[in-house]
XYZ file of C-alpha atoms in Angstrom:
305
model
C -3.216 27.951 -14.836
C 0.279 27.306 -16.131
C 1.746 27.892 -12.651
C -0.769 25.488 -11.085
C 0.144 22.764 -13.595
C 3.846 23.306 -12.886
C 3.162 23.014 -9.164
C 1.355 19.692 -9.550
C 4.125 18.433 -11.801
C 6.747 19.400 -9.225
C 4.686 17.702 -6.506
C 4.537 14.495 -8.545
C 8.292 14.565 -9.097
C 8.847 15.124 -5.379
C 6.659 12.190 -4.396
C 8.275 9.925 -6.949
C 11.649 10.813 -5.501
C 10.351 10.174 -1.978
C 8.953 6.796 -3.007
C 12.295 5.832 -4.541
C 14.162 6.817 -1.379
C 11.735 4.839 0.778
C 12.340 1.793 -1.432
C 16.080 2.140 -0.930
C 15.921 2.670 2.827
C 13.171 0.174 3.659
C 15.714 -2.635 3.907
C 17.192 -0.933 7.004
C 14.383 1.222 8.435
C 10.641 0.669 9.106
C 8.355 1.768 6.287
C 6.002 3.544 8.706
C 8.787 5.750 10.002
C 10.100 6.531 6.500
C 6.629 7.548 5.324
C 6.379 10.003 8.212
C 9.808 11.438 7.423
C 8.942 12.029 3.740
C 5.408 13.184 4.593
C 3.561 10.550 2.568
C 0.841 8.188 3.722
C 1.652 4.528 4.040
C -1.344 3.477 1.938
C -0.273 5.859 -0.845
C 3.240 4.383 -0.826
C 2.019 0.780 -1.069
C -0.548 1.688 -3.737
C 2.055 3.249 -6.023
C 4.420 0.339 -5.400
C 1.781 -2.083 -6.635
C 1.080 0.110 -9.687
C 4.752 0.209 -10.612
C 5.102 -3.561 -10.648
C 3.816 -5.376 -13.656
C 1.934 -8.620 -12.917
C 4.668 -10.706 -14.532
C 7.460 -9.074 -12.528
C 5.437 -9.299 -9.312
C 4.696 -12.993 -9.811
C 8.356 -13.667 -10.553
C 9.310 -11.939 -7.309
C 6.779 -13.997 -5.334
C 7.995 -17.215 -6.944
C 11.532 -16.358 -5.951
C 10.482 -15.703 -2.362
C 8.463 -18.931 -2.137
C 11.387 -20.911 -3.506
C 13.737 -19.266 -0.999
C 11.518 -20.073 2.005
C 11.023 -23.634 0.759
C 14.791 -24.141 0.444
C 15.400 -22.717 3.931
C 12.997 -25.302 5.353
C 14.864 -28.119 3.554
C 11.843 -28.938 1.405
C 9.599 -29.383 4.456
C 7.394 -26.264 4.483
C 3.900 -26.518 3.024
C 1.627 -23.752 1.790
C 0.464 -22.898 5.332
C 3.988 -22.443 6.683
C 5.156 -20.416 3.689
C 2.025 -18.262 3.884
C 2.684 -17.464 7.561
C 6.312 -16.552 6.871
C 5.415 -14.331 3.916
C 2.737 -12.514 5.878
C 5.271 -11.854 8.612
C 7.309 -10.076 5.914
C 4.304 -7.877 5.095
C 3.227 -9.657 1.913
C -0.479 -9.392 1.050
C -1.030 -12.886 -0.292
C -3.443 -15.781 0.188
C -2.888 -19.470 0.671
C -4.326 -20.445 -2.724
C -1.830 -18.175 -4.468
C 1.030 -19.678 -2.466
C -0.190 -23.137 -3.415
C -0.354 -22.076 -7.072
C 3.198 -20.719 -6.959
C 4.455 -23.943 -5.366
C 2.725 -25.946 -8.073
C 4.398 -23.830 -10.774
C 7.776 -24.440 -9.162
C 7.105 -28.190 -8.633
C 7.650 -27.793 -4.891
C 6.231 -30.640 -2.806
C 6.681 -30.621 0.962
C 8.005 -33.734 2.632
C 5.203 -35.600 4.371
C 5.841 -38.509 6.736
C 4.203 -41.851 6.196
C 1.800 -43.472 8.604
C 3.144 -45.004 11.778
C 1.748 -48.088 13.494
C 1.560 -47.224 17.177
C 1.551 -49.893 19.842
C -1.035 -49.486 22.577
C -1.110 -50.794 26.111
C -2.958 -49.978 29.327
C -0.471 -51.221 31.929
C 0.608 -48.340 34.162
C 3.612 -47.916 36.397
C 2.060 -47.689 39.838
C 4.862 -45.787 41.581
C 4.908 -43.031 38.894
C 1.322 -42.434 37.729
C 0.194 -40.639 34.586
C -0.529 -37.372 36.408
C -0.613 -35.276 33.230
C -3.262 -37.514 31.651
C -3.050 -35.773 28.240
C -3.840 -32.322 29.681
C -1.547 -30.672 27.147
C -3.071 -27.170 27.325
C -1.031 -25.290 29.936
C -1.765 -21.692 30.939
C 1.756 -20.420 31.718
C 5.414 -21.305 31.083
C 7.404 -23.472 33.516
C 4.383 -25.385 34.772
C 4.648 -28.624 32.750
C 7.677 -29.940 30.874
C 7.834 -33.036 28.670
C 10.848 -35.137 27.801
C 11.709 -37.944 25.402
C 14.587 -39.611 23.519
C 15.049 -40.399 19.824
C 17.904 -41.718 17.710
C 20.017 -39.951 15.047
C 22.433 -41.536 12.533
C 25.799 -39.765 12.606
C 29.402 -40.770 11.934
C 28.385 -44.298 10.936
C 26.514 -45.174 14.140
C 23.464 -44.258 16.183
C 23.493 -41.227 18.453
C 20.741 -40.404 20.902
C 18.922 -37.099 21.329
C 17.046 -36.083 24.493
C 14.752 -33.035 24.373
C 12.806 -31.101 27.012
C 9.665 -29.225 25.894
C 7.644 -26.558 27.718
C 4.011 -27.398 27.035
C 2.714 -23.840 27.354
C 3.775 -22.729 23.859
C 5.590 -25.930 22.797
C 8.979 -24.236 23.191
C 12.105 -26.405 23.375
C 13.960 -25.463 26.544
C 16.671 -28.119 26.767
C 18.350 -30.878 24.775
C 21.405 -33.134 24.730
C 23.097 -35.456 22.223
C 25.171 -38.499 23.183
C 26.455 -41.832 21.915
C 24.796 -43.608 24.860
C 21.071 -43.593 25.721
C 21.696 -43.571 29.453
C 20.435 -41.570 32.423
C 23.236 -39.023 32.014
C 21.770 -38.031 28.644
C 18.338 -37.080 30.007
C 19.901 -35.453 33.076
C 22.037 -33.246 30.837
C 18.953 -32.119 28.878
C 17.089 -31.425 32.134
C 20.042 -29.445 33.548
C 20.119 -27.270 30.431
C 16.396 -26.546 30.692
C 16.656 -25.857 34.428
C 19.430 -23.284 33.973
C 18.029 -21.612 30.872
C 14.579 -21.162 32.401
C 15.775 -19.489 35.576
C 15.794 -22.553 37.847
C 12.020 -22.995 38.275
C 10.508 -25.309 40.869
C 7.208 -27.010 41.624
C 6.607 -27.989 38.003
C 5.500 -31.311 36.539
C 7.915 -33.291 34.349
C 6.225 -35.811 32.051
C 7.856 -38.552 29.967
C 7.314 -42.070 28.726
C 8.324 -45.109 30.763
C 11.857 -45.263 29.438
C 14.453 -46.697 31.779
C 16.389 -43.415 31.686
C 13.489 -41.454 33.178
C 12.711 -44.164 35.719
C 16.336 -44.404 36.852
C 17.380 -43.489 40.369
C 19.805 -40.799 39.115
C 17.151 -38.963 37.116
C 14.547 -39.146 39.884
C 17.099 -37.809 42.354
C 17.747 -34.861 40.041
C 14.009 -34.125 39.864
C 13.834 -34.276 43.655
C 16.776 -31.864 43.930
C 15.038 -29.417 41.568
C 11.728 -29.857 43.463
C 9.894 -31.190 40.416
C 7.091 -33.735 40.353
C 7.156 -36.649 37.919
C 4.512 -38.076 35.588
C 4.805 -41.000 33.179
C 2.791 -42.146 30.185
C 1.086 -45.496 30.178
C 3.368 -48.198 28.864
C 3.337 -48.464 25.074
C 0.914 -45.535 24.622
C 2.808 -42.783 22.809
C -0.286 -40.546 22.580
C 0.202 -39.807 26.284
C 3.327 -37.877 25.252
C 2.072 -36.654 21.868
C 3.715 -33.160 21.876
C 7.176 -34.717 22.157
C 6.408 -37.228 19.415
C 5.351 -34.299 17.223
C 8.662 -32.503 17.788
C 10.666 -35.561 16.730
C 8.416 -36.087 13.722
C 9.080 -32.521 12.564
C 12.814 -32.832 13.191
C 13.211 -36.076 11.243
C 10.887 -35.329 8.327
C 11.791 -31.665 7.847
C 15.413 -31.251 8.799
C 17.677 -34.259 9.326
C 19.289 -35.515 6.073
C 17.993 -38.891 4.922
C 21.547 -40.303 4.955
C 22.354 -38.881 8.390
C 25.379 -36.787 9.334
C 29.012 -37.333 8.474
C 30.300 -36.366 11.931
C 28.885 -36.003 15.422
C 30.001 -32.362 15.470
C 27.993 -31.648 12.327
C 24.940 -33.341 13.862
C 25.300 -31.361 17.080
C 25.612 -28.043 15.248
C 22.773 -28.682 12.811
C 20.327 -30.062 15.373
C 21.080 -27.174 17.719
C 20.272 -24.702 14.951
C 16.958 -26.398 14.229
C 15.772 -26.859 17.808
C 16.846 -23.593 19.415
C 16.574 -21.261 16.428
C 14.342 -22.470 13.618
C 11.810 -24.462 15.657
C 11.625 -21.974 18.530
C 11.819 -18.658 16.659
C 10.954 -19.135 12.968
C 8.858 -22.208 12.242
C 5.092 -21.446 12.472
C 3.310 -23.686 14.945
C -0.332 -24.575 14.512
C -0.847 -24.799 18.286
C 0.110 -21.093 18.574
C -2.140 -19.980 15.674
C 0.805 -19.680 13.309
C 3.297 -18.123 15.738
C 6.644 -19.737 16.495
C 6.862 -21.044 20.098
C 9.319 -18.406 21.330
C 7.347 -15.621 19.640
C 4.123 -16.894 21.215
C 5.764 -17.044 24.645
C 7.140 -13.531 24.182
C 3.656 -12.277 23.329
C 2.189 -14.135 26.299
C 4.740 -12.599 28.647
C 3.985 -9.092 27.387
C 0.259 -9.602 27.938
C 0.704 -11.111 31.408
C 3.375 -8.604 32.459
C 6.132 -11.180 32.968
C 9.594 -9.687 32.403
């Protein structure tokens, strides 16, 4: 009986040591693999980890993580976004708890005010509204959208053109310039065309801005073998996905006082569009997945390399 008790005690010590080593190595290696190496079940490891943490210490850790994710989003993320990011990290937590933690920390996400949209029904006859608000697209590189917005930098307005793939709402091209001319939208289109493997026979949709109706831009579409579609004049809902991108950019990321230099604006906007928006920020259209992650998952399912 004494030997049996000593054996159980030695087993407990061994498991405790294994759990401690897994804690140390989990920052660099997958927990599943470490559990197999130390011959412990994953559920047993997580159960003992929860037992070791007192409720006060655990809540303090969660508060710290919520505050960190909120700061990374520049005070823009709400409870849904923070919940998605925490679950990606393996946290077992619900939205009401996230909301409670945000309330304790006095964290309030930035929400845009209402916008009075102008409506009109006059169409451009030579470039019809072919898309007609059919925003659900089955595969990448079938429908792209484009639009222009303005950014305050270096004491004057700069202009941002963005190209969006409607399939997963992934940003595939963009350009920033001091002039809102045709060269700006052509530069954004060229970037998308090169980065996406030079696709053809796709539909490019935009509003009726003079840049997109210009001869230079239409010639570039013809060269790339792309068809053109335009929203009805004054009806921004016909290009709603692009309006949503600019809304997120301006309310979540761009400083309220603008940028000190054009270089700072270029660097910061590039980080948001091509990294945070595409790879990190949860998107409701993709059921909480970031656009690039959703496209990656779609490609794996469909067998696209």
